[in-house]
Amino acid sequence: VNPQEGCRVRIEILGQEYVIKGTDPPEYIEMLAKSVSQKMEQINRQHPSYTQTKVAVLVALQLADELSKIREDYEKIIEELKVLDKIHKSS
Amino acid sequence: VNPQEGCRVRIEILGQEYVIKGTDPPEYIEMLAKSVSQKMEQINRQHPSYTQTKVAVLVALQLADELSKIREDYEKIIEELKVLDKIHKSS
């Protein structure tokens, strides 16, 4: 495997196999797959009548929600950091 | 609508309608749906042979990746903030 080209990682989510190509370490991609898989299985258990597509879309929406909220917190903290840095420099 | 119970928002992703119940504002849920929808349409254009489930799972993996990376940055910045705060307090 040429590290610059990345590698191919075979993962399984809800019984379906996916081959992911990327420059991230295989263990990282496997960890992401496990986390998505667990979220899908959870929704699947709660709503056994939902199609796999619906389950996957709901997981994507959950993740988009978490991402949007942490992004907001992140931006706030960057602002706070700038303020603290200014106070430190001026003192 | 009782604000404590939240409200029901009707969204459409890849031609499928979803009813999302939540305490977040409807505009926020619509924004999330639009963002997930755009990501799905992008993968759909690149790989027209992929099933909707595969497209949704790949979007979920993309989002899980972004979330994991921003979480790591967030934790680093919290550490940095603690250090700066100590410096400020001790000066």
PDB file of C-alpha atoms in Angstrom:
ATOM      1  CA  VAL A   1       0.000   0.000   0.000  1.00  0.00           C
ATOM      2  CA  ASN A   2       1.349   3.366  -1.031  1.00  0.00           C
ATOM      3  CA  PRO A   3       0.619   5.605   1.970  1.00  0.00           C
ATOM      4  CA  GLN A   4       0.161   8.629  -0.310  1.00  0.00           C
ATOM      5  CA  GLU A   5      -2.591   6.868  -2.231  1.00  0.00           C
ATOM      6  CA  GLY A   6      -4.185   5.689   0.990  1.00  0.00           C
ATOM      7  CA  CYS A   7      -5.631   2.253   1.385  1.00  0.00           C
ATOM      8  CA  ARG A   8      -8.858   0.371   0.862  1.00  0.00           C
ATOM      9  CA  VAL A   9     -10.772  -0.655   3.938  1.00  0.00           C
ATOM     10  CA  ARG A  10     -13.582  -3.209   3.806  1.00  0.00           C
ATOM     11  CA  ILE A  11     -16.324  -2.452   6.324  1.00  0.00           C
ATOM     12  CA  GLU A  12     -19.800  -3.856   6.952  1.00  0.00           C
ATOM     13  CA  ILE A  13     -22.832  -1.762   7.872  1.00  0.00           C
ATOM     14  CA  LEU A  14     -26.283  -3.356   8.375  1.00  0.00           C
ATOM     15  CA  GLY A  15     -25.223  -6.484   6.493  1.00  0.00           C
ATOM     16  CA  GLN A  16     -23.943  -4.532   3.470  1.00  0.00           C
ATOM     17  CA  GLU A  17     -20.237  -4.449   2.606  1.00  0.00           C
ATOM     18  CA  TYR A  18     -18.547  -1.154   1.704  1.00  0.00           C
ATOM     19  CA  VAL A  19     -15.030  -0.554   0.423  1.00  0.00           C
ATOM     20  CA  ILE A  20     -13.752   2.792   1.647  1.00  0.00           C
ATOM     21  CA  LYS A  21     -10.701   4.387   0.069  1.00  0.00           C
ATOM     22  CA  GLY A  22      -8.986   7.084   2.040  1.00  0.00           C
ATOM     23  CA  THR A  23      -5.774   8.456   3.445  1.00  0.00           C
ATOM     24  CA  ASP A  24      -6.964   7.959   7.047  1.00  0.00           C
ATOM     25  CA  PRO A  25      -5.630   4.932   8.969  1.00  0.00           C
ATOM     26  CA  PRO A  26      -7.740   1.768   8.508  1.00  0.00           C
ATOM     27  CA  GLU A  27      -8.374   1.630  12.291  1.00  0.00           C
ATOM     28  CA  TYR A  28      -9.903   5.128  12.123  1.00  0.00           C
ATOM     29  CA  ILE A  29     -12.205   4.171   9.209  1.00  0.00           C
ATOM     30  CA  GLU A  30     -13.204   0.991  11.071  1.00  0.00           C
ATOM     31  CA  MET A  31     -13.982   3.057  14.177  1.00  0.00           C
ATOM     32  CA  LEU A  32     -16.237   5.395  12.099  1.00  0.00           C
ATOM     33  CA  ALA A  33     -17.979   2.392  10.518  1.00  0.00           C
ATOM     34  CA  LYS A  34     -18.579   0.877  13.949  1.00  0.00           C
ATOM     35  CA  SER A  35     -20.040   4.114  15.280  1.00  0.00           C
ATOM     36  CA  VAL A  36     -22.375   4.566  12.245  1.00  0.00           C
ATOM     37  CA  SER A  37     -23.311   0.885  12.431  1.00  0.00           C
ATOM     38  CA  GLN A  38     -24.240   1.126  16.118  1.00  0.00           C
ATOM     39  CA  LYS A  39     -26.400   4.198  15.512  1.00  0.00           C
ATOM     40  CA  MET A  40     -28.180   2.428  12.635  1.00  0.00           C
ATOM     41  CA  GLU A  41     -28.774  -0.702  14.711  1.00  0.00           C
ATOM     42  CA  GLN A  42     -30.228   1.432  17.500  1.00  0.00           C
ATOM     43  CA  ILE A  43     -32.787   3.099  15.166  1.00  0.00           C
ATOM     44  CA  ASN A  44     -33.441  -0.285  13.564  1.00  0.00           C
ATOM     45  CA  ARG A  45     -34.332  -1.768  16.960  1.00  0.00           C
ATOM     46  CA  GLN A  46     -36.598   1.180  17.830  1.00  0.00           C
ATOM     47  CA  HIS A  47     -38.323   1.170  14.426  1.00  0.00           C
ATOM     48  CA  PRO A  48     -38.103  -2.320  12.876  1.00  0.00           C
ATOM     49  CA  SER A  49     -40.522  -1.289  10.094  1.00  0.00           C
ATOM     50  CA  TYR A  50     -38.232   1.454   8.734  1.00  0.00           C
ATOM     51  CA  THR A  51     -36.353   0.736   5.504  1.00  0.00           C
ATOM     52  CA  GLN A  52     -32.551   0.662   5.590  1.00  0.00           C
ATOM     53  CA  THR A  53     -32.496   3.886   3.556  1.00  0.00           C
ATOM     54  CA  LYS A  54     -34.730   5.627   6.098  1.00  0.00           C
ATOM     55  CA  VAL A  55     -32.560   4.366   8.975  1.00  0.00           C
ATOM     56  CA  ALA A  56     -29.378   5.590   7.247  1.00  0.00           C
ATOM     57  CA  VAL A  57     -30.928   9.004   6.444  1.00  0.00           C
ATOM     58  CA  LEU A  58     -32.037   9.397  10.081  1.00  0.00           C
ATOM     59  CA  VAL A  59     -28.496   8.563  11.270  1.00  0.00           C
ATOM     60  CA  ALA A  60     -27.107  11.122   8.800  1.00  0.00           C
ATOM     61  CA  LEU A  61     -29.539  13.738  10.180  1.00  0.00           C
ATOM     62  CA  GLN A  62     -28.502  12.888  13.783  1.00  0.00           C
ATOM     63  CA  LEU A  63     -24.828  13.281  12.869  1.00  0.00           C
ATOM     64  CA  ALA A  64     -25.488  16.540  10.954  1.00  0.00           C
ATOM     65  CA  ASP A  65     -27.242  17.846  14.096  1.00  0.00           C
ATOM     66  CA  GLU A  66     -24.310  16.887  16.373  1.00  0.00           C
ATOM     67  CA  LEU A  67     -21.855  18.391  13.876  1.00  0.00           C
ATOM     68  CA  SER A  68     -23.774  21.655  13.608  1.00  0.00           C
ATOM     69  CA  LYS A  69     -23.974  22.012  17.407  1.00  0.00           C
ATOM     70  CA  ILE A  70     -20.310  21.228  18.070  1.00  0.00           C
ATOM     71  CA  ARG A  71     -19.312  23.632  15.248  1.00  0.00           C
ATOM     72  CA  GLU A  72     -21.228  26.404  16.987  1.00  0.00           C
ATOM     73  CA  ASP A  73     -19.562  25.614  20.348  1.00  0.00           C
ATOM     74  CA  TYR A  74     -16.186  25.453  18.601  1.00  0.00           C
ATOM     75  CA  GLU A  75     -16.624  28.910  17.073  1.00  0.00           C
ATOM     76  CA  LYS A  76     -17.683  30.347  20.448  1.00  0.00           C
ATOM     77  CA  ILE A  77     -14.631  28.866  22.140  1.00  0.00           C
ATOM     78  CA  ILE A  78     -12.298  30.244  19.451  1.00  0.00           C
ATOM     79  CA  GLU A  79     -13.725  33.709  20.176  1.00  0.00           C
ATOM     80  CA  GLU A  80     -13.232  33.174  23.921  1.00  0.00           C
ATOM     81  CA  LEU A  81      -9.669  32.036  23.284  1.00  0.00           C
ATOM     82  CA  LYS A  82      -8.950  35.216  21.307  1.00  0.00           C
ATOM     83  CA  VAL A  83     -10.303  37.357  24.159  1.00  0.00           C
ATOM     84  CA  LEU A  84      -8.226  35.483  26.785  1.00  0.00           C
ATOM     85  CA  ASP A  85      -5.144  35.794  24.602  1.00  0.00           C
ATOM     86  CA  LYS A  86      -5.644  39.556  24.293  1.00  0.00           C
ATOM     87  CA  ILE A  87      -6.084  39.917  28.097  1.00  0.00           C
ATOM     88  CA  HIS A  88      -2.929  37.876  28.662  1.00  0.00           C
ATOM     89  CA  LYS A  89      -0.911  39.924  26.168  1.00  0.00           C
ATOM     90  CA  SER A  90      -2.064  43.261  27.553  1.00  0.00           C
ATOM     91  CA  SER A  91      -1.432  42.326  31.202  1.00  0.00           C
TER      92      SER A  91
ATOM     93  CA  VAL B   1     -47.804  23.666  18.955  1.00  0.00           C
ATOM     94  CA  ASN B   2     -46.683  23.233  22.530  1.00  0.00           C
ATOM     95  CA  PRO B   3     -43.065  24.436  22.541  1.00  0.00           C
ATOM     96  CA  GLN B   4     -42.185  21.981  25.323  1.00  0.00           C
ATOM     97  CA  GLU B   5     -43.339  19.052  23.206  1.00  0.00           C
ATOM     98  CA  GLY B   6     -41.516  20.394  20.180  1.00  0.00           C
ATOM     99  CA  CYS B   7     -43.013  20.313  16.728  1.00  0.00           C
ATOM    100  CA  ARG B   8     -43.211  18.064  13.697  1.00  0.00           C
ATOM    101  CA  VAL B   9     -41.292  19.107  10.623  1.00  0.00           C
ATOM    102  CA  ARG B  10     -41.910  17.561   7.219  1.00  0.00           C
ATOM    103  CA  ILE B  11     -38.730  17.312   5.150  1.00  0.00           C
ATOM    104  CA  GLU B  12     -37.828  15.640   1.849  1.00  0.00           C
ATOM    105  CA  ILE B  13     -34.551  13.812   1.181  1.00  0.00           C
ATOM    106  CA  LEU B  14     -33.876  12.099  -2.174  1.00  0.00           C
ATOM    107  CA  GLY B  15     -37.589  12.057  -3.005  1.00  0.00           C
ATOM    108  CA  GLN B  16     -38.585  10.455   0.312  1.00  0.00           C
ATOM    109  CA  GLU B  17     -40.617  12.376   2.886  1.00  0.00           C
ATOM    110  CA  TYR B  18     -39.631  12.290   6.568  1.00  0.00           C
ATOM    111  CA  VAL B  19     -41.484  13.693   9.569  1.00  0.00           C
ATOM    112  CA  ILE B  20     -39.022  14.831  12.207  1.00  0.00           C
ATOM    113  CA  LYS B  21     -40.153  15.498  15.760  1.00  0.00           C
ATOM    114  CA  GLY B  22     -37.870  17.582  17.918  1.00  0.00           C
ATOM    115  CA  THR B  23     -37.478  20.529  20.210  1.00  0.00           C
ATOM    116  CA  ASP B  24     -35.184  22.343  17.763  1.00  0.00           C
ATOM    117  CA  PRO B  25     -36.687  25.155  15.673  1.00  0.00           C
ATOM    118  CA  PRO B  26     -38.225  23.972  12.350  1.00  0.00           C
ATOM    119  CA  GLU B  27     -35.801  26.219  10.404  1.00  0.00           C
ATOM    120  CA  TYR B  28     -32.874  24.418  12.032  1.00  0.00           C
ATOM    121  CA  ILE B  29     -34.252  20.954  11.139  1.00  0.00           C
ATOM    122  CA  GLU B  30     -34.902  22.167   7.570  1.00  0.00           C
ATOM    123  CA  MET B  31     -31.328  23.441   7.368  1.00  0.00           C
ATOM    124  CA  LEU B  32     -29.997  20.015   8.489  1.00  0.00           C
ATOM    125  CA  ALA B  33     -32.237  18.243   5.960  1.00  0.00           C
ATOM    126  CA  LYS B  34     -30.996  20.534   3.179  1.00  0.00           C
ATOM    127  CA  SER B  35     -27.379  19.871   4.093  1.00  0.00           C
ATOM    128  CA  VAL B  36     -27.849  16.054   4.225  1.00  0.00           C
ATOM    129  CA  SER B  37     -29.863  16.202   0.987  1.00  0.00           C
ATOM    130  CA  GLN B  38     -27.115  18.130  -0.827  1.00  0.00           C
ATOM    131  CA  LYS B  39     -24.458  15.663   0.308  1.00  0.00           C
ATOM    132  CA  MET B  40     -26.604  12.734  -0.864  1.00  0.00           C
ATOM    133  CA  GLU B  41     -27.265  14.355  -4.248  1.00  0.00           C
ATOM    134  CA  GLN B  42     -23.545  14.940  -4.698  1.00  0.00           C
ATOM    135  CA  ILE B  43     -22.675  11.241  -4.104  1.00  0.00           C
ATOM    136  CA  ASN B  44     -25.657  10.272  -6.256  1.00  0.00           C
ATOM    137  CA  ARG B  45     -24.288  12.337  -9.161  1.00  0.00           C
ATOM    138  CA  GLN B  46     -20.787  10.861  -8.759  1.00  0.00           C
ATOM    139  CA  HIS B  47     -22.062   7.262  -8.451  1.00  0.00           C
ATOM    140  CA  PRO B  48     -25.472   6.950 -10.163  1.00  0.00           C
ATOM    141  CA  SER B  49     -25.357   3.153  -9.782  1.00  0.00           C
ATOM    142  CA  TYR B  50     -25.257   3.276  -5.959  1.00  0.00           C
ATOM    143  CA  THR B  51     -28.466   2.410  -4.093  1.00  0.00           C
ATOM    144  CA  GLN B  52     -30.091   5.090  -1.925  1.00  0.00           C
ATOM    145  CA  THR B  53     -29.097   3.108   1.181  1.00  0.00           C
ATOM    146  CA  LYS B  54     -25.449   3.061   0.094  1.00  0.00           C
ATOM    147  CA  VAL B  55     -25.562   6.805  -0.643  1.00  0.00           C
ATOM    148  CA  ALA B  56     -27.104   7.546   2.775  1.00  0.00           C
ATOM    149  CA  VAL B  57     -24.573   5.299   4.584  1.00  0.00           C
ATOM    150  CA  LEU B  58     -21.677   7.040   2.788  1.00  0.00           C
ATOM    151  CA  VAL B  59     -23.070  10.449   3.811  1.00  0.00           C
ATOM    152  CA  ALA B  60     -23.374   9.195   7.411  1.00  0.00           C
ATOM    153  CA  LEU B  61     -19.721   8.034   7.277  1.00  0.00           C
ATOM    154  CA  GLN B  62     -18.632  11.439   5.875  1.00  0.00           C
ATOM    155  CA  LEU B  63     -20.474  13.230   8.683  1.00  0.00           C
ATOM    156  CA  ALA B  64     -19.079  10.847  11.346  1.00  0.00           C
ATOM    157  CA  ASP B  65     -15.583  11.636   9.998  1.00  0.00           C
ATOM    158  CA  GLU B  66     -16.160  15.419  10.158  1.00  0.00           C
ATOM    159  CA  LEU B  67     -17.648  15.065  13.645  1.00  0.00           C
ATOM    160  CA  SER B  68     -14.744  12.972  14.924  1.00  0.00           C
ATOM    161  CA  LYS B  69     -12.172  15.457  13.566  1.00  0.00           C
ATOM    162  CA  ILE B  70     -13.887  18.562  14.934  1.00  0.00           C
ATOM    163  CA  ARG B  71     -14.329  16.815  18.312  1.00  0.00           C
ATOM    164  CA  GLU B  72     -10.588  16.228  18.467  1.00  0.00           C
ATOM    165  CA  ASP B  73      -9.866  19.886  17.596  1.00  0.00           C
ATOM    166  CA  TYR B  74     -12.448  20.969  20.160  1.00  0.00           C
ATOM    167  CA  GLU B  75     -10.784  18.960  22.939  1.00  0.00           C
ATOM    168  CA  LYS B  76      -7.373  20.377  22.025  1.00  0.00           C
ATOM    169  CA  ILE B  77      -8.708  23.922  22.138  1.00  0.00           C
ATOM    170  CA  ILE B  78     -10.356  23.333  25.532  1.00  0.00           C
ATOM    171  CA  GLU B  79      -6.941  22.241  26.856  1.00  0.00           C
ATOM    172  CA  GLU B  80      -5.337  25.345  25.336  1.00  0.00           C
ATOM    173  CA  LEU B  81      -8.024  27.508  26.917  1.00  0.00           C
ATOM    174  CA  LYS B  82      -7.334  25.985  30.351  1.00  0.00           C
ATOM    175  CA  VAL B  83      -3.600  26.710  29.969  1.00  0.00           C
ATOM    176  CA  LEU B  84      -4.227  30.316  28.886  1.00  0.00           C
ATOM    177  CA  ASP B  85      -6.648  30.794  31.766  1.00  0.00           C
ATOM    178  CA  LYS B  86      -4.033  29.554  34.271  1.00  0.00           C
ATOM    179  CA  ILE B  87      -1.389  31.882  32.808  1.00  0.00           C
ATOM    180  CA  HIS B  88      -3.806  34.790  33.025  1.00  0.00           C
ATOM    181  CA  LYS B  89      -4.772  33.991  36.634  1.00  0.00           C
ATOM    182  CA  SER B  90      -1.173  33.557  37.789  1.00  0.00           C
ATOM    183  CA  SER B  91       0.078  36.772  36.141  1.00  0.00           C
TER     184      SER B  91
END
